[in-house]
Amino acid sequence: MALSRRTILLSGAALGAAGAAAGLPVAAAASPGPLRRDPFTLGVASGDPDHDGFVLWTRLAPEPLAEDGLGGMPSRVVPVAWEVAADESFRHVVRRGVRLARPESAHSVHVELDGLLPGREYFYRFRAERWLSPVGRTRTAPAPWLMPSALAMGFVSCSQYEHGYFTAYRRLAETEPELILHLGDYQYEYAKDTYNVPGGNPRDHEGPETRTLANYRQRHAQYKTDTDLQAAHAVAPWVVVFDDHEVENNWADEVPEAPDPDFLARRAAAFQAYYENMPLRRTSIPRGIDMQLYRRVRWGRLATFHMLDTRQYRDDQACGDGYKSCADASDPARSITGAAQEAWLLDGFRRSEARWDLLGQQVFFAQRDNNSGPLTVTSMDAWDGYVASRDRITRGWVAAGVRNPVVLTGDVHAHWASDLKLDYADPTSRTVGSELVCSSITSTGDGADSPTGSHPWLAFNPHLRFQNNLRGYVRTTITPRDLTANFDVLPYVSRPDAPAYTRATFVIEDRVPGLNLTYDRPPAAARTAAPGVDQGRQTVEAETVRP
């Protein structure tokens, strides 16, 4: 009897039938000594969908928190069988094969598939010896020449394991998106009792601050054991980019946050572990301290996602980092992307035939001044610290006639929404794009709600349209006519199983750059819901609010 999709994808349970009985290839062990415990403790994942394929991922780790980072696996090659089916009961298997999980890659498995049908849902699973993995759902992108009617896409960032429970991942999974973007800070580098929230951290990291390959492997494994994160990976393909904490806080190219003679070795170790633990294509296999991460994912003629890397090629933060009024931030020679990536992006704008061009990237794009006086005081770690770089890219999409440019951002641990300008000093200048910023999954703890428009910075940054300091994610529905962005939040993350609800909704209309607020749920309304009720599943009639 076929299990329901919700049972398969959200319970974390493996399929009940034995692999051989289900028709999965049975691969003999490479050497004596069977795996005595379930090696699929880290779940399964898929990513980087194309119109004819995607990447499948898993990693074997019967003891995921082992200090050596090897997950309790024997030092031998383990054959891992995989299969892809058109149905969740695996009656219609379309592809199957065997990959070798090797000790030197922490027994991770990447299966890069092509030749599948476009715009289709598929299910997948793995088998290692007698052990069967959970089942994942994924999909191919539509054919390049087709205009899909809609895409349900969610994006997330900043999941600090110690700061709370990953319930937001599960709530996003329950909405069954077709695509998930992770915009950085998938894991954090700190040792226990180093980065604390008020009242104390609900959970602790295992191991020291991550500096070696073993450290990073162990830390990724600890995050991957979280069943809420596993549910989000299993429900849809992911497209991932890293930010700073996958290595260390606020690093910039070859410059660490504080002097460190071993930083390049640390960066290489972090990149290796990142690849081993993410559903990335072979084009992203690290080569020492280098890793190709910027790339494009196309969703038919509806959307092109330009995924950026704003860490690996950037100049060091100006004026010593932090919030500063800094003349050097406007130096035309400074870049946050590096010259090659900038040229690649501008060329992508000129060649684009998509209805929507979305930049998936890490740090705040719009100007965000924190000073009400005559000085402009901004974050040197964001695009504000690289003003000329931002200006070249913004003018690049305007010159190319990009139909609907939208920047998607993480990093700042709060929801924000912004209109994008060519001249932020002139509030009357025309709007040329939009920025949507997702809050954190857990980073900085519970946070707090506040009335829309009450954040003090909005008064002297009129292009900033929305801010909210609860944890959560952004759900979007992209159609040929408009892009709808729902800013979903959780009232708490310091304990598990919080409900989720939509705090505000913005719509961007085709060929009309800028944000239209269509739904705003005031804090008092949010507090009336009974604890434990999944507010995100309630039907709330939207009210029109004039910007």
Coordinates of C-alpha atoms in Angstrom, one line a residue:
M1 CA 0.0 0.0 0.0
A2 CA 1.4 3.4 -1.0
L3 CA 2.2 5.8 1.9
S4 CA 0.7 9.2 1.7
R5 CA 3.0 12.1 0.5
R6 CA 2.8 13.8 3.9
T7 CA 3.7 10.6 5.7
I8 CA 6.7 10.0 3.4
L9 CA 8.0 13.6 3.3
L10 CA 7.3 15.0 6.7
S11 CA 7.6 12.1 9.1
G12 CA 11.2 11.2 8.3
A13 CA 10.3 7.5 8.2
A14 CA 11.9 5.2 5.6
L15 CA 9.8 3.2 3.2
G16 CA 8.7 0.0 4.9
A17 CA 9.5 -2.5 2.2
A18 CA 12.9 -4.1 1.9
G19 CA 15.1 -2.7 -0.8
A20 CA 15.4 -5.9 -2.7
A21 CA 11.7 -6.6 -2.6
A22 CA 11.1 -3.1 -3.9
G23 CA 13.4 -3.7 -6.8
L24 CA 16.2 -1.4 -5.7
P25 CA 19.6 -2.7 -6.8
V26 CA 21.4 -4.7 -4.2
A27 CA 25.1 -3.7 -4.1
A28 CA 27.5 -6.1 -2.4
A29 CA 29.7 -4.7 0.3
A30 CA 33.2 -3.8 -0.9
S31 CA 34.8 -5.6 2.1
P32 CA 33.8 -7.8 5.0
G33 CA 32.0 -6.3 7.9
P34 CA 28.4 -5.1 7.3
L35 CA 27.0 -1.8 8.5
R36 CA 25.3 -2.7 11.8
R37 CA 23.4 0.5 12.3
D38 CA 21.3 2.7 10.0
P39 CA 23.7 4.9 8.0
F40 CA 21.0 7.3 6.8
T41 CA 20.8 9.5 9.9
L42 CA 21.4 12.7 7.9
G43 CA 18.4 12.2 5.5
V44 CA 18.3 12.8 1.8
A45 CA 18.3 15.9 -0.4
S46 CA 18.1 17.1 -4.0
G47 CA 19.2 20.3 -5.7
D48 CA 20.1 22.4 -8.7
P49 CA 17.1 21.3 -10.9
D50 CA 17.4 21.6 -14.7
H51 CA 14.8 20.9 -17.3
D52 CA 16.0 17.3 -17.6
G53 CA 17.5 16.5 -14.3
F54 CA 18.8 17.4 -10.8
V55 CA 21.3 16.3 -8.2
L56 CA 20.5 13.7 -5.5
W57 CA 22.4 13.6 -2.3
T58 CA 22.9 11.6 0.9
R59 CA 25.8 10.9 3.3
L60 CA 26.3 7.7 5.3
A61 CA 26.8 8.4 9.1
P62 CA 25.6 5.8 11.6
E63 CA 27.3 7.9 14.3
P64 CA 26.8 11.4 13.0
L65 CA 28.4 13.2 15.9
A66 CA 31.7 11.3 15.8
E67 CA 34.6 13.7 16.6
D68 CA 36.7 12.6 13.6
G69 CA 33.9 13.8 11.3
L70 CA 33.6 10.5 9.6
G71 CA 30.2 9.6 11.1
G72 CA 31.2 6.2 12.5
M73 CA 31.7 4.7 9.1
P74 CA 34.3 2.0 8.4
S75 CA 37.3 3.1 6.4
R76 CA 36.2 1.4 3.2
V77 CA 34.2 2.1 0.1
V78 CA 30.5 1.4 0.4
P79 CA 28.3 0.9 -2.7
V80 CA 25.1 2.9 -2.4
A81 CA 22.2 2.0 -4.7
W82 CA 19.8 4.7 -5.8
E83 CA 16.5 4.9 -7.7
V84 CA 14.2 7.5 -9.1
A85 CA 10.5 6.9 -9.6
A86 CA 7.5 8.8 -11.1
D87 CA 5.3 7.8 -8.1
E88 CA 5.8 7.8 -4.4
S89 CA 5.1 4.0 -4.1
F90 CA 8.0 3.3 -6.6
R91 CA 5.9 1.2 -8.9
H92 CA 7.2 3.2 -11.9
V93 CA 10.9 3.4 -11.5
V94 CA 12.5 5.5 -14.3
R95 CA 16.2 5.4 -13.4
R96 CA 18.4 3.4 -11.0
G97 CA 22.1 2.8 -10.4
V98 CA 24.9 2.5 -7.9
R99 CA 27.4 5.1 -6.6
L100 CA 30.4 4.5 -4.4
A101 CA 30.5 6.3 -1.0
R102 CA 34.2 6.8 -0.3
P103 CA 35.9 7.6 3.0
E104 CA 37.9 10.5 1.5
S105 CA 34.5 12.2 0.8
A106 CA 33.0 11.4 4.2
H107 CA 30.9 8.8 2.5
S108 CA 28.8 11.4 0.8
V109 CA 27.0 10.5 -2.4
H110 CA 26.1 12.9 -5.3
V111 CA 24.1 11.6 -8.2
E112 CA 23.8 14.0 -11.1
L113 CA 21.0 13.0 -13.4
D114 CA 19.9 14.2 -16.9
G115 CA 17.6 12.7 -19.6
L116 CA 14.5 13.0 -17.5
L117 CA 11.2 14.7 -18.6
P118 CA 10.8 18.4 -17.9
G119 CA 8.4 19.9 -15.4
R120 CA 7.8 16.6 -13.6
E121 CA 7.7 15.5 -10.0
Y122 CA 9.9 12.5 -9.0
F123 CA 10.6 10.5 -5.9
Y124 CA 14.0 9.0 -4.9
R125 CA 15.7 6.9 -2.3
F126 CA 19.0 5.1 -1.5
R127 CA 20.1 1.8 -0.2
A128 CA 23.3 0.8 1.5
E129 CA 23.6 -2.9 2.2
R130 CA 20.4 -3.8 4.1
W131 CA 19.5 -0.2 5.1
L132 CA 17.0 1.9 3.2
S133 CA 16.9 5.7 3.3
P134 CA 13.9 8.0 3.7
V135 CA 12.1 8.9 0.5
G136 CA 12.6 12.4 -1.0
R137 CA 10.5 14.3 -3.5
T138 CA 12.1 16.5 -6.2
R139 CA 11.2 17.8 -9.6
T140 CA 12.7 18.9 -12.9
A141 CA 12.3 22.5 -14.1
P142 CA 10.0 23.2 -17.0
A143 CA 11.3 23.1 -20.6
P144 CA 13.3 26.2 -21.5
W145 CA 10.7 27.3 -24.1
L146 CA 7.6 27.0 -21.9
M147 CA 6.0 29.7 -19.7
P148 CA 4.7 27.9 -16.6
S149 CA 1.5 29.2 -15.0
A150 CA 3.2 29.5 -11.5
L151 CA 6.1 28.6 -9.3
A152 CA 5.9 28.1 -5.5
M153 CA 9.3 29.1 -4.2
G154 CA 10.5 29.6 -0.6
F155 CA 13.7 31.1 0.6
V156 CA 15.5 30.9 3.9
S157 CA 18.8 31.8 5.7
C158 CA 20.6 31.8 9.0
S159 CA 19.9 28.7 10.9
Q160 CA 21.9 28.8 14.2
Y161 CA 21.3 25.4 15.8
E162 CA 22.0 26.7 19.3
H163 CA 19.6 29.6 19.1
G164 CA 16.4 27.6 18.7
Y165 CA 14.5 24.8 17.0
F166 CA 14.3 24.5 13.3
T167 CA 10.4 24.4 13.2
A168 CA 10.4 27.0 10.5
Y169 CA 12.0 24.5 8.1
R170 CA 9.1 22.1 8.8
R171 CA 6.4 24.8 8.4
L172 CA 7.9 25.7 5.1
A173 CA 8.0 22.0 4.1
E174 CA 4.3 21.7 5.0
T175 CA 3.4 24.2 2.3
E176 CA 5.0 21.8 -0.2
P177 CA 7.0 24.3 -2.3
E178 CA 8.4 23.4 -5.7
L179 CA 11.8 25.0 -5.0
I180 CA 13.7 26.2 -1.9
L181 CA 16.6 28.6 -1.9
H182 CA 19.1 28.7 1.0
L183 CA 20.9 32.1 1.0
G184 CA 23.6 31.4 3.5
D185 CA 24.6 30.7 7.1
Y186 CA 23.3 27.1 6.8
Q187 CA 25.5 26.3 9.8
Y188 CA 27.5 28.3 12.4
E189 CA 31.1 27.9 13.4
Y190 CA 31.0 28.7 17.1
A191 CA 31.8 26.4 20.0
K192 CA 29.3 25.9 22.8
D193 CA 28.6 28.9 25.1
T194 CA 30.3 31.4 22.6
Y195 CA 27.3 32.9 20.8
N196 CA 24.4 33.1 23.2
V197 CA 20.9 34.5 23.1
P198 CA 19.2 36.2 26.1
G199 CA 18.1 33.6 28.6
G200 CA 20.5 31.0 27.3
N201 CA 20.7 28.8 24.2
P202 CA 18.0 26.1 23.9
R203 CA 20.6 23.7 22.3
D204 CA 24.3 23.3 22.1
H205 CA 26.9 22.7 19.4
E206 CA 29.0 19.6 19.6
G207 CA 32.7 20.0 19.3
P208 CA 35.1 23.0 19.2
E209 CA 34.8 26.0 17.0
T210 CA 35.1 24.6 13.4
R211 CA 38.6 25.0 12.0
T212 CA 39.5 21.6 10.6
L213 CA 37.8 19.3 8.1
A214 CA 36.8 17.0 10.9
N215 CA 35.2 19.9 12.8
Y216 CA 33.2 21.1 9.8
R217 CA 32.1 17.6 8.9
Q218 CA 30.9 17.0 12.5
R219 CA 29.1 20.3 12.6
H220 CA 27.3 19.7 9.3
A221 CA 26.3 16.3 10.5
Q222 CA 24.8 17.7 13.7
Y223 CA 22.7 20.1 11.7
K224 CA 21.6 17.4 9.3
T225 CA 20.3 15.2 12.1
D226 CA 17.6 17.7 12.8
T227 CA 14.4 16.1 11.5
D228 CA 12.7 19.5 10.7
L229 CA 15.6 20.4 8.4
Q230 CA 15.5 16.9 6.9
A231 CA 11.8 17.4 6.1
A232 CA 12.5 20.6 4.2
H233 CA 15.3 18.9 2.2
A234 CA 13.1 15.9 1.4
V235 CA 10.1 18.0 0.1
A236 CA 11.7 19.9 -2.8
P237 CA 15.0 20.6 -4.6
W238 CA 17.2 23.2 -3.0
V239 CA 19.5 25.8 -4.6
V240 CA 22.2 26.8 -2.1
V241 CA 24.8 29.5 -1.7
F242 CA 27.0 30.1 1.4
D243 CA 27.6 33.3 3.3
D244 CA 30.2 33.8 6.1
H245 CA 29.4 31.4 8.9
E246 CA 29.9 28.4 6.8
V247 CA 33.6 29.4 7.2
E248 CA 33.8 32.1 9.9
N249 CA 32.1 35.4 10.7
N250 CA 32.5 38.2 8.1
W251 CA 35.4 36.7 6.2
A252 CA 36.3 38.4 2.9
D253 CA 38.1 36.5 0.2
E254 CA 41.4 35.5 1.7
V255 CA 41.0 37.9 4.7
P256 CA 39.7 36.4 8.0
E257 CA 37.8 38.4 10.6
A258 CA 40.9 38.4 12.9
P259 CA 44.5 37.7 11.9
D260 CA 44.9 33.9 11.4
P261 CA 47.9 32.4 9.6
D262 CA 45.9 29.2 9.1
F263 CA 42.8 30.9 7.5
L264 CA 43.3 29.5 4.0
A265 CA 43.5 26.0 5.3
R266 CA 40.4 26.6 7.3
R267 CA 38.6 28.0 4.2
A268 CA 39.6 25.0 2.1
A269 CA 38.3 22.6 4.9
A270 CA 35.1 24.5 5.1
F271 CA 34.5 24.4 1.3
Q272 CA 35.2 20.7 1.2
A273 CA 32.7 19.9 4.0
Y274 CA 30.2 22.2 2.4
Y275 CA 30.3 20.4 -0.9
E276 CA 30.2 17.0 0.8
N277 CA 27.0 18.0 2.6
M278 CA 25.1 19.9 -0.1
P279 CA 23.2 18.7 -3.2
L280 CA 25.6 20.5 -5.6
R281 CA 26.8 19.6 -9.1
R282 CA 30.3 18.4 -9.8
T283 CA 31.1 21.9 -11.2
S284 CA 31.1 23.0 -7.5
I285 CA 33.7 20.5 -6.3
P286 CA 36.3 22.6 -4.4
R287 CA 39.8 22.9 -5.7
G288 CA 41.8 23.9 -2.6
I289 CA 40.6 27.4 -1.5
D290 CA 38.5 27.9 -4.6
M291 CA 34.9 26.8 -5.2
Q292 CA 32.6 27.6 -8.2
L293 CA 29.3 28.6 -6.6
Y294 CA 27.8 31.4 -8.7
R295 CA 25.5 29.9 -11.3
R296 CA 22.1 30.1 -12.9
V297 CA 19.0 28.0 -12.5
R298 CA 16.2 28.6 -15.1
W299 CA 12.5 27.8 -14.6
G300 CA 11.3 27.8 -18.2
R301 CA 10.7 31.3 -19.5
L302 CA 9.1 32.3 -16.2
A303 CA 12.2 32.9 -14.0
T304 CA 15.9 32.9 -14.0
F305 CA 17.7 32.6 -10.6
H306 CA 21.2 34.2 -10.7
M307 CA 22.8 32.7 -7.6
L308 CA 25.7 34.9 -6.4
D309 CA 28.8 34.5 -4.2
T310 CA 29.4 37.7 -2.3
R311 CA 32.2 36.3 0.0
Q312 CA 34.8 34.5 -2.1
Y313 CA 35.8 37.4 -4.4
R314 CA 35.0 40.5 -2.4
D315 CA 37.5 43.2 -1.3
D316 CA 38.0 43.4 2.4
Q317 CA 35.3 45.4 4.3
A318 CA 36.0 49.2 4.2
C319 CA 37.0 51.2 7.3
G320 CA 37.5 48.2 9.5
D321 CA 33.9 46.7 9.0
G322 CA 30.9 47.6 11.2
Y323 CA 28.4 50.5 10.7
K324 CA 30.4 53.5 9.4
S325 CA 30.2 56.7 7.5
C326 CA 33.0 55.7 5.2
A327 CA 34.3 57.4 2.0
D328 CA 36.2 54.3 1.0
A329 CA 32.9 52.4 0.6
S330 CA 32.3 54.4 -2.6
D331 CA 35.6 53.7 -4.2
P332 CA 34.9 52.6 -7.8
A333 CA 37.7 50.0 -7.6
R334 CA 36.0 48.1 -4.8
S335 CA 33.8 45.0 -5.6
I336 CA 31.7 42.6 -3.6
T337 CA 31.5 40.1 -6.5
G338 CA 34.8 40.4 -8.2
A339 CA 35.3 41.4 -11.8
A340 CA 34.6 38.0 -13.4
Q341 CA 31.4 37.4 -11.5
E342 CA 30.2 40.9 -12.2
A343 CA 30.8 40.5 -15.9
W344 CA 29.0 37.1 -15.8
L345 CA 26.0 38.7 -14.1
L346 CA 25.7 41.7 -16.5
D347 CA 26.0 39.3 -19.4
G348 CA 23.2 37.3 -18.0
F349 CA 21.0 40.4 -17.8
R350 CA 21.7 41.2 -21.4
R351 CA 20.8 37.7 -22.5
S352 CA 17.8 37.1 -20.3
E353 CA 14.5 36.2 -21.8
A354 CA 12.9 35.4 -18.5
R355 CA 9.8 37.2 -17.2
W356 CA 11.4 37.5 -13.8
D357 CA 15.2 37.8 -13.0
L358 CA 15.9 37.0 -9.4
L359 CA 19.3 37.5 -7.7
G360 CA 19.7 34.9 -4.9
Q361 CA 22.4 36.4 -2.7
Q362 CA 23.6 36.9 0.8
V363 CA 23.7 40.5 2.2
F364 CA 21.5 43.5 2.2
F365 CA 21.4 45.1 -1.2
A366 CA 19.5 48.4 -0.7
Q367 CA 21.0 51.3 1.1
R368 CA 20.2 51.0 4.9
D369 CA 21.2 54.1 6.8
N370 CA 21.0 53.9 10.6
N371 CA 21.6 57.6 11.2
S372 CA 18.8 60.2 11.2
G373 CA 21.3 63.1 10.9
P374 CA 23.3 64.4 7.9
L375 CA 25.7 61.5 7.9
T376 CA 25.0 58.2 6.0
V377 CA 26.0 55.4 8.3
T378 CA 25.7 51.9 6.8
S379 CA 27.0 48.4 7.1
M380 CA 30.4 47.8 5.6
D381 CA 29.7 44.1 5.3
A382 CA 26.6 44.7 3.0
W383 CA 26.4 46.2 -0.5
D384 CA 26.5 49.6 1.3
G385 CA 30.2 48.9 1.8
Y386 CA 30.6 48.4 -2.0
V387 CA 28.5 51.3 -3.4
A388 CA 30.0 51.4 -6.9
S389 CA 29.6 47.6 -7.2
R390 CA 25.9 47.9 -6.4
D391 CA 25.5 50.9 -8.8
R392 CA 27.1 49.0 -11.7
I393 CA 24.9 46.0 -11.2
T394 CA 21.7 48.1 -10.8
R395 CA 22.5 50.2 -13.8
G396 CA 23.3 47.0 -15.6
W397 CA 19.9 45.5 -15.3
V398 CA 18.3 48.9 -16.2
A399 CA 20.5 49.2 -19.3
A400 CA 19.7 45.6 -20.3
G401 CA 16.0 46.2 -20.0
V402 CA 15.5 43.4 -17.5
R403 CA 11.7 43.1 -17.3
N404 CA 11.3 42.3 -13.5
P405 CA 14.5 42.4 -11.4
V406 CA 14.1 41.2 -7.8
V407 CA 16.9 40.7 -5.3
L408 CA 16.5 37.9 -2.7
T409 CA 18.5 38.3 0.5
G410 CA 19.3 36.7 3.8
D411 CA 21.9 37.5 6.5
V412 CA 20.2 40.1 8.7
H413 CA 18.0 37.9 10.9
A414 CA 14.8 39.9 10.2
H415 CA 12.3 40.3 7.5
W416 CA 12.7 43.4 5.3
A417 CA 11.2 44.6 2.0
S418 CA 12.6 47.4 -0.1
D419 CA 12.2 49.4 -3.3
L420 CA 15.5 49.7 -5.2
K421 CA 16.7 53.0 -6.5
L422 CA 19.5 54.4 -8.7
D423 CA 19.8 57.3 -6.3
Y424 CA 19.0 56.6 -2.7
A425 CA 19.7 60.3 -1.8
D426 CA 16.7 61.3 -3.8
P427 CA 13.5 59.7 -2.4
T428 CA 11.6 60.8 -5.5
S429 CA 13.9 59.0 -8.0
R430 CA 12.3 56.2 -9.8
T431 CA 12.1 52.7 -8.5
V432 CA 14.0 50.2 -10.6
G433 CA 13.6 46.9 -8.7
S434 CA 12.6 45.3 -5.5
E435 CA 14.4 43.5 -2.6
L436 CA 12.9 40.8 -0.4
V437 CA 14.9 39.9 2.7
C438 CA 14.0 36.7 4.7
S439 CA 14.4 36.6 8.5
S440 CA 16.5 33.9 10.1
I441 CA 15.3 30.3 10.8
T442 CA 16.6 30.7 14.4
S443 CA 19.6 33.1 14.6
T444 CA 19.3 35.6 17.5
G445 CA 16.5 33.6 19.1
D446 CA 12.8 34.4 19.5
G447 CA 12.8 38.0 18.4
A448 CA 9.7 40.2 18.8
D449 CA 6.8 41.5 16.7
S450 CA 6.1 45.2 16.2
P451 CA 3.6 47.2 14.1
T452 CA 4.5 47.6 10.4
G453 CA 6.3 50.8 9.8
S454 CA 7.4 51.3 13.4
H455 CA 11.1 50.6 12.9
P456 CA 12.9 53.9 13.3
W457 CA 15.1 53.5 10.2
L458 CA 12.1 53.5 7.9
A459 CA 11.5 57.2 8.6
F460 CA 14.8 58.3 7.0
N461 CA 15.0 55.4 4.5
P462 CA 11.7 55.8 2.6
H463 CA 12.5 53.1 0.1
L464 CA 12.5 50.6 3.0
R465 CA 8.9 49.4 3.2
F466 CA 8.8 46.7 5.8
Q467 CA 10.7 45.2 8.8
N468 CA 9.8 42.5 11.3
N469 CA 12.0 40.8 13.9
L470 CA 10.3 37.4 14.3
R471 CA 12.0 34.3 12.9
G472 CA 10.6 32.7 9.7
Y473 CA 10.9 32.4 6.0
V474 CA 9.5 34.0 2.8
R475 CA 7.1 32.1 0.5
T476 CA 6.6 33.3 -3.0
T477 CA 4.2 32.5 -5.8
I478 CA 5.7 33.6 -9.1
T479 CA 3.3 33.9 -12.1
P480 CA 3.6 35.7 -15.5
R481 CA 1.5 38.5 -14.1
D482 CA 3.0 39.1 -10.6
L483 CA 5.2 37.9 -7.8
T484 CA 3.5 37.5 -4.4
A485 CA 5.7 37.3 -1.3
N486 CA 4.4 36.1 2.0
F487 CA 6.5 36.9 5.0
D488 CA 5.8 34.0 7.3
V489 CA 6.8 34.2 11.0
L490 CA 6.9 32.0 14.1
P491 CA 6.0 33.5 17.6
Y492 CA 9.0 31.6 19.1
V493 CA 11.8 29.3 18.4
S494 CA 13.1 28.7 21.9
R495 CA 10.9 25.6 22.1
P496 CA 9.8 23.3 19.4
D497 CA 6.6 23.0 17.3
A498 CA 5.6 26.7 17.1
P499 CA 2.8 27.6 14.7
A500 CA 3.5 29.8 11.6
Y501 CA 1.4 32.6 10.2
T502 CA 1.7 35.2 7.4
R503 CA 2.7 38.5 8.9
A504 CA 2.6 40.5 5.7
T505 CA 2.1 40.0 2.0
F506 CA 3.6 42.1 -0.8
V507 CA 2.9 41.9 -4.6
I508 CA 5.2 43.0 -7.4
E509 CA 3.3 43.4 -10.7
D510 CA 4.8 42.6 -14.0
R511 CA 6.7 45.6 -15.5
V512 CA 5.8 47.7 -12.4
P513 CA 9.0 47.7 -10.2
G514 CA 8.3 48.3 -6.5
L515 CA 6.3 46.7 -3.7
N516 CA 2.5 46.8 -3.1
L517 CA 1.5 45.8 0.5
T518 CA -1.7 43.8 0.2
Y519 CA -1.9 42.2 3.7
D520 CA -0.7 43.2 7.1
R521 CA -1.4 41.3 10.2
P522 CA -0.9 43.6 13.3
P523 CA 0.9 42.2 16.3
A524 CA -2.3 42.2 18.4
A525 CA -4.1 39.9 16.0
A526 CA -1.1 37.5 16.0
R527 CA -1.3 37.2 19.8
T528 CA -4.9 36.2 19.8
A529 CA -4.2 32.8 18.3
A530 CA -4.2 30.0 20.9
P531 CA -0.7 28.4 21.6
G532 CA -0.1 25.3 19.6
V533 CA -2.6 26.2 16.9
D534 CA -1.0 26.1 13.4
Q535 CA -1.9 29.6 12.4
G536 CA -0.4 29.1 9.0
R537 CA -3.1 26.7 8.1
Q538 CA -6.0 29.0 9.0
T539 CA -7.7 30.9 6.3
V540 CA -7.4 34.7 6.8
E541 CA -9.2 37.0 4.4
A542 CA -6.6 39.6 3.2
E543 CA -7.3 43.2 3.6
T544 CA -6.0 45.8 1.2
V545 CA -3.6 48.3 2.7
R546 CA -2.4 51.3 0.8
P547 CA 1.3 51.8 0.8

